[in-house]
mmCIF file of C-alpha atoms and ligand atoms in Angstrom:
data_model
loop_
_atom_site.group_PDB
_atom_site.id
_atom_site.type_symbol
_atom_site.label_atom_id
_atom_site.label_comp_id
_atom_site.label_asym_id
_atom_site.label_seq_id
_atom_site.Cartn_x
_atom_site.Cartn_y
_atom_site.Cartn_z
ATOM 1 C CA MET F 1 -7.463 11.782 30.236
ATOM 2 C CA ASN F 2 -6.848 8.053 29.713
ATOM 3 C CA ARG F 3 -7.092 7.693 25.976
ATOM 4 C CA ALA F 4 -5.405 5.892 23.065
ATOM 5 C CA ILE F 5 -4.692 6.073 19.368
ATOM 6 C CA ILE F 6 -5.106 2.711 17.605
ATOM 7 C CA PHE F 7 -3.194 2.364 14.327
ATOM 8 C CA ASP F 8 -3.989 0.074 11.435
ATOM 9 C CA VAL F 9 -0.864 -1.339 9.744
ATOM 10 C CA ASP F 10 -1.132 -2.106 6.037
ATOM 11 C CA GLY F 11 -1.658 1.032 4.003
ATOM 12 C CA THR F 12 -1.676 3.189 7.151
ATOM 13 C CA LEU F 13 1.747 2.870 8.766
ATOM 14 C CA ALA F 14 3.312 2.152 5.375
ATOM 15 C CA GLU F 15 2.328 1.490 1.750
ATOM 16 C CA THR F 16 2.797 -2.252 2.191
ATOM 17 C CA GLU F 17 0.307 -3.748 -0.266
ATOM 18 C CA GLU F 18 2.603 -3.716 -3.291
ATOM 19 C CA THR F 19 5.115 -5.708 -1.234
ATOM 20 C CA HIS F 20 2.328 -8.075 -0.117
ATOM 21 C CA ARG F 21 1.221 -8.496 -3.739
ATOM 22 C CA ARG F 22 4.759 -9.384 -4.861
ATOM 23 C CA ALA F 23 5.151 -11.765 -1.922
ATOM 24 C CA PHE F 24 1.948 -13.571 -2.903
ATOM 25 C CA ASN F 25 3.230 -13.909 -6.480
ATOM 26 C CA ARG F 26 6.613 -15.153 -5.278
ATOM 27 C CA ALA F 27 4.876 -17.846 -3.181
ATOM 28 C CA PHE F 28 2.679 -18.866 -6.132
ATOM 29 C CA GLU F 29 5.749 -19.169 -8.366
ATOM 30 C CA GLY F 30 7.611 -21.167 -5.717
ATOM 31 C CA ALA F 31 4.658 -23.576 -5.528
ATOM 32 C CA GLY F 32 4.639 -23.975 -9.313
ATOM 33 C CA LEU F 33 1.204 -22.355 -9.601
ATOM 34 C CA PRO F 34 0.297 -20.438 -12.793
ATOM 35 C CA TRP F 35 -1.143 -17.567 -10.752
ATOM 36 C CA ASN F 36 -0.022 -13.973 -10.984
ATOM 37 C CA TRP F 37 -1.944 -11.209 -9.207
ATOM 38 C CA ASP F 38 -1.460 -7.977 -11.182
ATOM 39 C CA GLN F 39 -2.355 -4.619 -9.638
ATOM 40 C CA ASP F 40 -5.878 -4.477 -11.085
ATOM 41 C CA LEU F 41 -6.727 -7.980 -9.833
ATOM 42 C CA TYR F 42 -5.091 -7.309 -6.459
ATOM 43 C CA ARG F 43 -7.184 -4.175 -6.014
ATOM 44 C CA GLU F 44 -10.301 -6.345 -6.430
ATOM 45 C CA LEU F 45 -8.952 -9.066 -4.135
ATOM 46 C CA LEU F 46 -8.190 -6.530 -1.392
ATOM 47 C CA ALA F 47 -11.951 -6.374 -0.783
ATOM 48 C CA VAL F 48 -11.243 -9.539 1.232
ATOM 49 C CA THR F 49 -9.033 -8.943 4.261
ATOM 50 C CA GLY F 50 -6.582 -11.577 5.451
ATOM 51 C CA GLY F 51 -4.094 -13.241 3.127
ATOM 52 C CA LYS F 52 -5.431 -16.767 3.606
ATOM 53 C CA GLU F 53 -9.017 -15.579 3.116
ATOM 54 C CA ARG F 54 -7.894 -13.648 0.002
ATOM 55 C CA ILE F 55 -6.332 -16.782 -1.533
ATOM 56 C CA ARG F 56 -9.507 -18.769 -0.774
ATOM 57 C CA HIS F 57 -11.612 -16.014 -2.380
ATOM 58 C CA PHE F 58 -9.360 -16.107 -5.462
ATOM 59 C CA ILE F 59 -9.703 -19.916 -5.768
ATOM 60 C CA ASP F 60 -13.482 -19.813 -5.306
ATOM 61 C CA THR F 61 -14.093 -16.835 -7.567
ATOM 62 C CA TYR F 62 -11.576 -17.261 -10.378
ATOM 63 C CA SER F 63 -11.603 -21.103 -10.638
ATOM 64 C CA ALA F 64 -7.860 -20.987 -10.132
ATOM 65 C CA GLU F 65 -5.994 -23.668 -12.133
ATOM 66 C CA GLY F 66 -3.769 -25.816 -9.912
ATOM 67 C CA ALA F 67 -5.804 -25.580 -6.700
ATOM 68 C CA PRO F 68 -6.397 -28.989 -5.067
ATOM 69 C CA GLN F 69 -9.894 -30.485 -5.027
ATOM 70 C CA ASP F 70 -9.799 -31.317 -1.322
ATOM 71 C CA ASP F 71 -8.002 -30.189 1.844
ATOM 72 C CA VAL F 72 -7.839 -26.715 0.322
ATOM 73 C CA ASP F 73 -7.353 -25.038 3.703
ATOM 74 C CA THR F 74 -4.153 -26.991 4.354
ATOM 75 C CA PHE F 75 -2.929 -26.045 0.885
ATOM 76 C CA ILE F 76 -3.720 -22.358 1.530
ATOM 77 C CA ARG F 77 -2.067 -22.356 4.961
ATOM 78 C CA ALA F 78 1.154 -23.798 3.519
ATOM 79 C CA LEU F 79 1.112 -21.294 0.654
ATOM 80 C CA HIS F 80 0.546 -18.427 3.094
ATOM 81 C CA VAL F 81 3.515 -19.495 5.220
ATOM 82 C CA GLU F 82 5.715 -19.111 2.145
ATOM 83 C CA LYS F 83 4.121 -15.767 1.306
ATOM 84 C CA THR F 84 4.751 -14.442 4.822
ATOM 85 C CA LEU F 85 8.370 -15.606 4.618
ATOM 86 C CA ALA F 86 8.798 -13.786 1.307
ATOM 87 C CA TYR F 87 7.098 -10.652 2.658
ATOM 88 C CA THR F 88 9.111 -10.468 5.884
ATOM 89 C CA GLN F 89 12.344 -10.975 3.933
ATOM 90 C CA MET F 90 11.472 -8.088 1.600
ATOM 91 C CA VAL F 91 10.507 -5.818 4.519
ATOM 92 C CA SER F 92 13.572 -6.755 6.571
ATOM 93 C CA GLY F 93 15.612 -5.957 3.485
ATOM 94 C CA GLY F 94 14.550 -2.347 3.898
ATOM 95 C CA GLU F 95 12.240 -1.861 0.938
ATOM 96 C CA LEU F 96 9.502 -0.122 2.946
ATOM 97 C CA GLU F 97 9.431 3.146 4.848
ATOM 98 C CA LEU F 98 6.733 4.671 7.037
ATOM 99 C CA ARG F 99 4.204 6.905 5.314
ATOM 100 C CA PRO F 100 4.698 10.665 5.694
ATOM 101 C CA GLY F 101 3.840 11.953 9.153
ATOM 102 C CA VAL F 102 3.521 8.538 10.826
ATOM 103 C CA GLU F 103 6.662 8.798 12.977
ATOM 104 C CA ALA F 104 5.896 12.409 13.927
ATOM 105 C CA THR F 105 2.334 11.512 14.883
ATOM 106 C CA ILE F 106 3.558 8.652 17.078
ATOM 107 C CA ALA F 107 6.018 11.027 18.804
ATOM 108 C CA ALA F 108 3.397 13.772 19.264
ATOM 109 C CA ALA F 109 0.866 11.293 20.617
ATOM 110 C CA GLN F 110 3.401 9.987 23.125
ATOM 111 C CA GLN F 111 4.342 13.530 24.116
ATOM 112 C CA GLN F 112 0.633 14.281 24.752
ATOM 113 C CA GLY F 113 0.224 11.137 26.853
ATOM 114 C CA PHE F 114 -1.823 9.084 24.432
ATOM 115 C CA ARG F 115 -1.481 5.316 24.838
ATOM 116 C CA LEU F 116 -0.645 3.616 21.502
ATOM 117 C CA ALA F 117 -2.026 0.387 20.040
ATOM 118 C CA ILE F 118 -2.253 -1.569 16.778
ATOM 119 C CA ALA F 119 -5.322 -3.316 15.344
ATOM 120 C CA THR F 120 -4.579 -5.117 12.086
ATOM 121 C CA THR F 121 -5.660 -7.989 9.888
ATOM 122 C CA THR F 122 -2.109 -8.855 8.909
ATOM 123 C CA THR F 123 0.064 -11.647 10.309
ATOM 124 C CA PRO F 124 2.058 -10.808 13.493
ATOM 125 C CA ALA F 125 5.411 -11.632 11.852
ATOM 126 C CA ASN F 126 4.700 -8.916 9.290
ATOM 127 C CA ILE F 127 4.206 -6.308 12.008
ATOM 128 C CA ASP F 128 7.441 -7.275 13.723
ATOM 129 C CA ALA F 129 9.361 -7.028 10.449
ATOM 130 C CA LEU F 130 7.853 -3.637 9.550
ATOM 131 C CA LEU F 131 8.245 -2.006 12.979
ATOM 132 C CA THR F 132 11.799 -3.288 13.375
ATOM 133 C CA ALA F 133 12.805 -2.182 9.869
ATOM 134 C CA THR F 134 11.290 1.292 10.230
ATOM 135 C CA LEU F 135 11.383 2.127 13.965
ATOM 136 C CA GLY F 136 14.311 0.008 15.152
ATOM 137 C CA ASP F 137 14.668 -3.008 17.426
ATOM 138 C CA ASN F 138 12.409 -1.415 20.046
ATOM 139 C CA GLY F 139 9.752 -0.364 17.549
ATOM 140 C CA GLN F 140 7.156 -2.808 18.842
ATOM 141 C CA GLU F 141 7.585 -1.442 22.397
ATOM 142 C CA LEU F 142 6.008 1.856 21.352
ATOM 143 C CA PHE F 143 2.670 0.019 21.153
ATOM 144 C CA GLU F 144 1.200 -1.109 24.456
ATOM 145 C CA VAL F 145 -1.284 -3.407 22.693
ATOM 146 C CA ILE F 146 -0.906 -5.186 19.343
ATOM 147 C CA CYS F 147 -3.926 -7.136 18.052
ATOM 148 C CA ALA F 148 -3.407 -8.924 14.730
ATOM 149 C CA GLY F 149 -4.441 -11.506 12.184
ATOM 150 C CA ASP F 150 -5.916 -14.777 13.350
ATOM 151 C CA SER F 151 -6.156 -13.674 17.012
ATOM 152 C CA VAL F 152 -9.821 -12.869 16.345
ATOM 153 C CA PRO F 153 -12.445 -15.076 14.642
ATOM 154 C CA ASN F 154 -13.711 -12.415 12.244
ATOM 155 C CA LYS F 155 -11.425 -10.054 10.330
ATOM 156 C CA LYS F 156 -12.162 -6.495 9.237
ATOM 157 C CA PRO F 157 -14.746 -5.096 8.448
ATOM 158 C CA ALA F 158 -15.980 -7.039 11.495
ATOM 159 C CA PRO F 159 -15.198 -5.102 14.716
ATOM 160 C CA ASP F 160 -13.453 -8.034 16.428
ATOM 161 C CA VAL F 161 -9.850 -6.820 16.253
ATOM 162 C CA TYR F 162 -10.744 -3.325 17.488
ATOM 163 C CA LEU F 163 -12.935 -4.730 20.270
ATOM 164 C CA LYS F 164 -9.990 -6.905 21.313
ATOM 165 C CA ALA F 165 -7.728 -3.849 21.384
ATOM 166 C CA LEU F 166 -10.247 -1.932 23.518
ATOM 167 C CA GLN F 167 -10.505 -4.883 25.892
ATOM 168 C CA GLU F 168 -6.724 -5.140 26.262
ATOM 169 C CA LEU F 169 -6.441 -1.368 26.714
ATOM 170 C CA ASP F 170 -9.383 -1.486 29.139
ATOM 171 C CA LEU F 171 -10.810 1.560 27.380
ATOM 172 C CA ALA F 172 -14.174 2.422 25.832
ATOM 173 C CA GLY F 173 -14.343 3.204 22.135
ATOM 174 C CA ALA F 174 -15.207 6.821 22.974
ATOM 175 C CA SER F 175 -11.753 7.178 24.579
ATOM 176 C CA CYS F 176 -9.898 6.136 21.440
ATOM 177 C CA ILE F 177 -9.119 7.355 17.952
ATOM 178 C CA ALA F 178 -8.469 4.856 15.138
ATOM 179 C CA ILE F 179 -6.267 5.634 12.146
ATOM 180 C CA GLU F 180 -7.081 3.625 9.028
ATOM 181 C CA ASP F 181 -6.571 3.553 5.235
ATOM 182 C CA SER F 182 -9.435 1.401 3.933
ATOM 183 C CA ARG F 183 -13.215 1.142 4.024
ATOM 184 C CA ASN F 184 -12.938 -2.314 5.606
ATOM 185 C CA GLY F 185 -10.839 -0.821 8.392
ATOM 186 C CA LEU F 186 -13.097 2.206 8.805
ATOM 187 C CA LEU F 187 -16.187 -0.017 9.125
ATOM 188 C CA SER F 188 -14.398 -2.234 11.633
ATOM 189 C CA ALA F 189 -13.354 0.664 13.877
ATOM 190 C CA CYS F 190 -16.755 2.405 13.620
ATOM 191 C CA ALA F 191 -18.537 -0.830 14.534
ATOM 192 C CA ALA F 192 -16.375 -0.869 17.661
ATOM 193 C CA GLY F 193 -17.538 2.669 18.464
ATOM 194 C CA ILE F 194 -14.232 4.354 17.660
ATOM 195 C CA ALA F 195 -13.972 7.719 15.874
ATOM 196 C CA THR F 196 -11.739 7.132 12.878
ATOM 197 C CA ILE F 197 -9.286 9.247 10.897
ATOM 198 C CA VAL F 198 -8.661 7.915 7.374
ATOM 199 C CA THR F 199 -5.491 8.434 5.328
ATOM 200 C CA PRO F 200 -6.337 6.712 2.008
ATOM 201 C CA SER F 201 -3.563 4.589 0.477
ATOM 202 C CA ILE F 202 -2.634 3.716 -3.108
ATOM 203 C CA TYR F 203 -5.117 0.818 -3.237
ATOM 204 C CA THR F 204 -7.965 2.532 -1.354
ATOM 205 C CA SER F 205 -7.983 6.066 -2.765
ATOM 206 C CA ASP F 206 -11.310 5.521 -4.556
ATOM 207 C CA GLU F 207 -13.161 4.006 -1.586
ATOM 208 C CA ASN F 208 -16.074 5.549 0.337
ATOM 209 C CA PHE F 209 -15.079 7.019 3.723
ATOM 210 C CA GLU F 210 -18.337 8.784 4.620
ATOM 211 C CA GLU F 211 -18.345 7.390 8.171
ATOM 212 C CA ALA F 212 -14.884 8.822 8.916
ATOM 213 C CA ALA F 213 -14.478 11.569 11.523
ATOM 214 C CA LEU F 214 -11.759 13.039 9.280
ATOM 215 C CA VAL F 215 -10.172 12.156 5.926
ATOM 216 C CA ILE F 216 -6.684 13.570 5.212
ATOM 217 C CA ASP F 217 -4.077 12.734 2.565
ATOM 218 C CA ASP F 218 -1.572 11.564 5.153
ATOM 219 C CA LEU F 219 -0.569 12.099 8.781
ATOM 220 C CA GLN F 220 1.619 15.108 7.893
ATOM 221 C CA ALA F 221 -1.720 16.936 7.857
ATOM 222 C CA LEU F 222 -2.701 15.792 11.360
ATOM 223 C CA ASP F 223 -2.354 18.073 14.365
ATOM 224 C CA ILE F 224 -2.530 15.897 17.493
ATOM 225 C CA ALA F 225 -4.891 18.515 18.984
ATOM 226 C CA THR F 226 -7.414 17.301 16.413
ATOM 227 C CA CYS F 227 -7.442 13.903 18.143
ATOM 228 C CA GLU F 228 -8.194 15.618 21.458
ATOM 229 C CA ALA F 229 -11.029 17.590 19.825
ATOM 230 C CA LEU F 230 -12.512 14.466 18.239
ATOM 231 C CA LEU F 231 -12.480 12.714 21.607
ATOM 232 C CA LEU F 232 -14.270 15.627 23.242
ATOM 233 C CA GLN F 233 -16.931 15.434 20.500
ATOM 234 C CA GLU F 234 -17.364 11.728 21.281
ATOM 235 C CA ARG F 235 -18.065 12.311 24.974
HETATM 236 C C1 LIG Q 1 -4.422 -5.630 5.460
HETATM 237 C C2 LIG Q 1 -4.808 -7.006 5.116
HETATM 238 C C3 LIG Q 1 -3.785 -8.081 5.179
HETATM 239 C C4 LIG Q 1 -2.664 -7.810 4.182
HETATM 240 C C5 LIG Q 1 -1.881 -9.094 3.891
HETATM 241 O O1 LIG Q 1 -4.358 -5.620 6.856
HETATM 242 O O2 LIG Q 1 -5.967 -7.256 4.842
HETATM 243 O O3 LIG Q 1 -4.438 -9.289 4.859
HETATM 244 O O4 LIG Q 1 -3.240 -7.400 2.930
HETATM 245 O O5 LIG Q 1 -1.359 -9.597 5.098
HETATM 246 P P1 LIG Q 1 -4.588 -4.212 7.703
HETATM 247 P P2 LIG Q 1 -1.568 -11.164 5.462
HETATM 248 O O6 LIG Q 1 -4.924 -3.090 6.705
HETATM 249 O O7 LIG Q 1 -5.733 -4.518 8.650
HETATM 250 O O8 LIG Q 1 -3.273 -3.967 8.399
HETATM 251 O O9 LIG Q 1 -1.243 -11.947 4.213
HETATM 252 O O10 LIG Q 1 -0.624 -11.424 6.598
HETATM 253 O O11 LIG Q 1 -3.019 -11.264 5.855
HETATM 254 MG MG1 LIG Q 2 -5.066 -1.120 6.182
#
């Protein structure tokens, strides 16, 4: 049966958000801004997906000292370029590894003939750095379709990035399984009509996953036959 597993990236493939948080803070420091996102604040800010959108939310919500009065979007874009540079350097330096069971699930899915895709809010450079650092130079080639970041007008929880992945796969949502870590991601995949398995991450463990087809600690607990069974339920 022509079917696919669509993976989220941040929090799902790897516990990346601590590295993102430190990269944001490194960019703020490099720009001479008196901003420092600690873990409690970052957990709140993660309600907003997309790094640029998250910075804008922080400026608008926390009256951030040092933000310009006008042309804020240009300021944010420049800051986010520095953050992405810091993040990709940290990831390329080998500080992240895949979450438990991720590599085995990818191998089992391939062995069972599932097509593989990625649907993420993060910046494409971040995906390249993570897949190369954890799966090798050909890591990206495991995924037939990679939909990311600004390639869609509306980020998660909007369905846009998953709908784009379905379009590029030329598959219906009922022929796919999504694997996510957050409520924003779960809502996005469900809105695209995709049954979703959730593996909560360090920043999402207290979120509501009631719409999930299955919630498991991590992918070590996933038997690929479960994906087949979920697809049969969808039909
Ligand atoms: C998670 C996000 C991203 C990352 C930061 O993406 O919302 O914004 O937190 O990456 P997903 P950027 O879980 O969909 O992979 O700064 O590149 O946005
Ligand atoms: Mg995620």
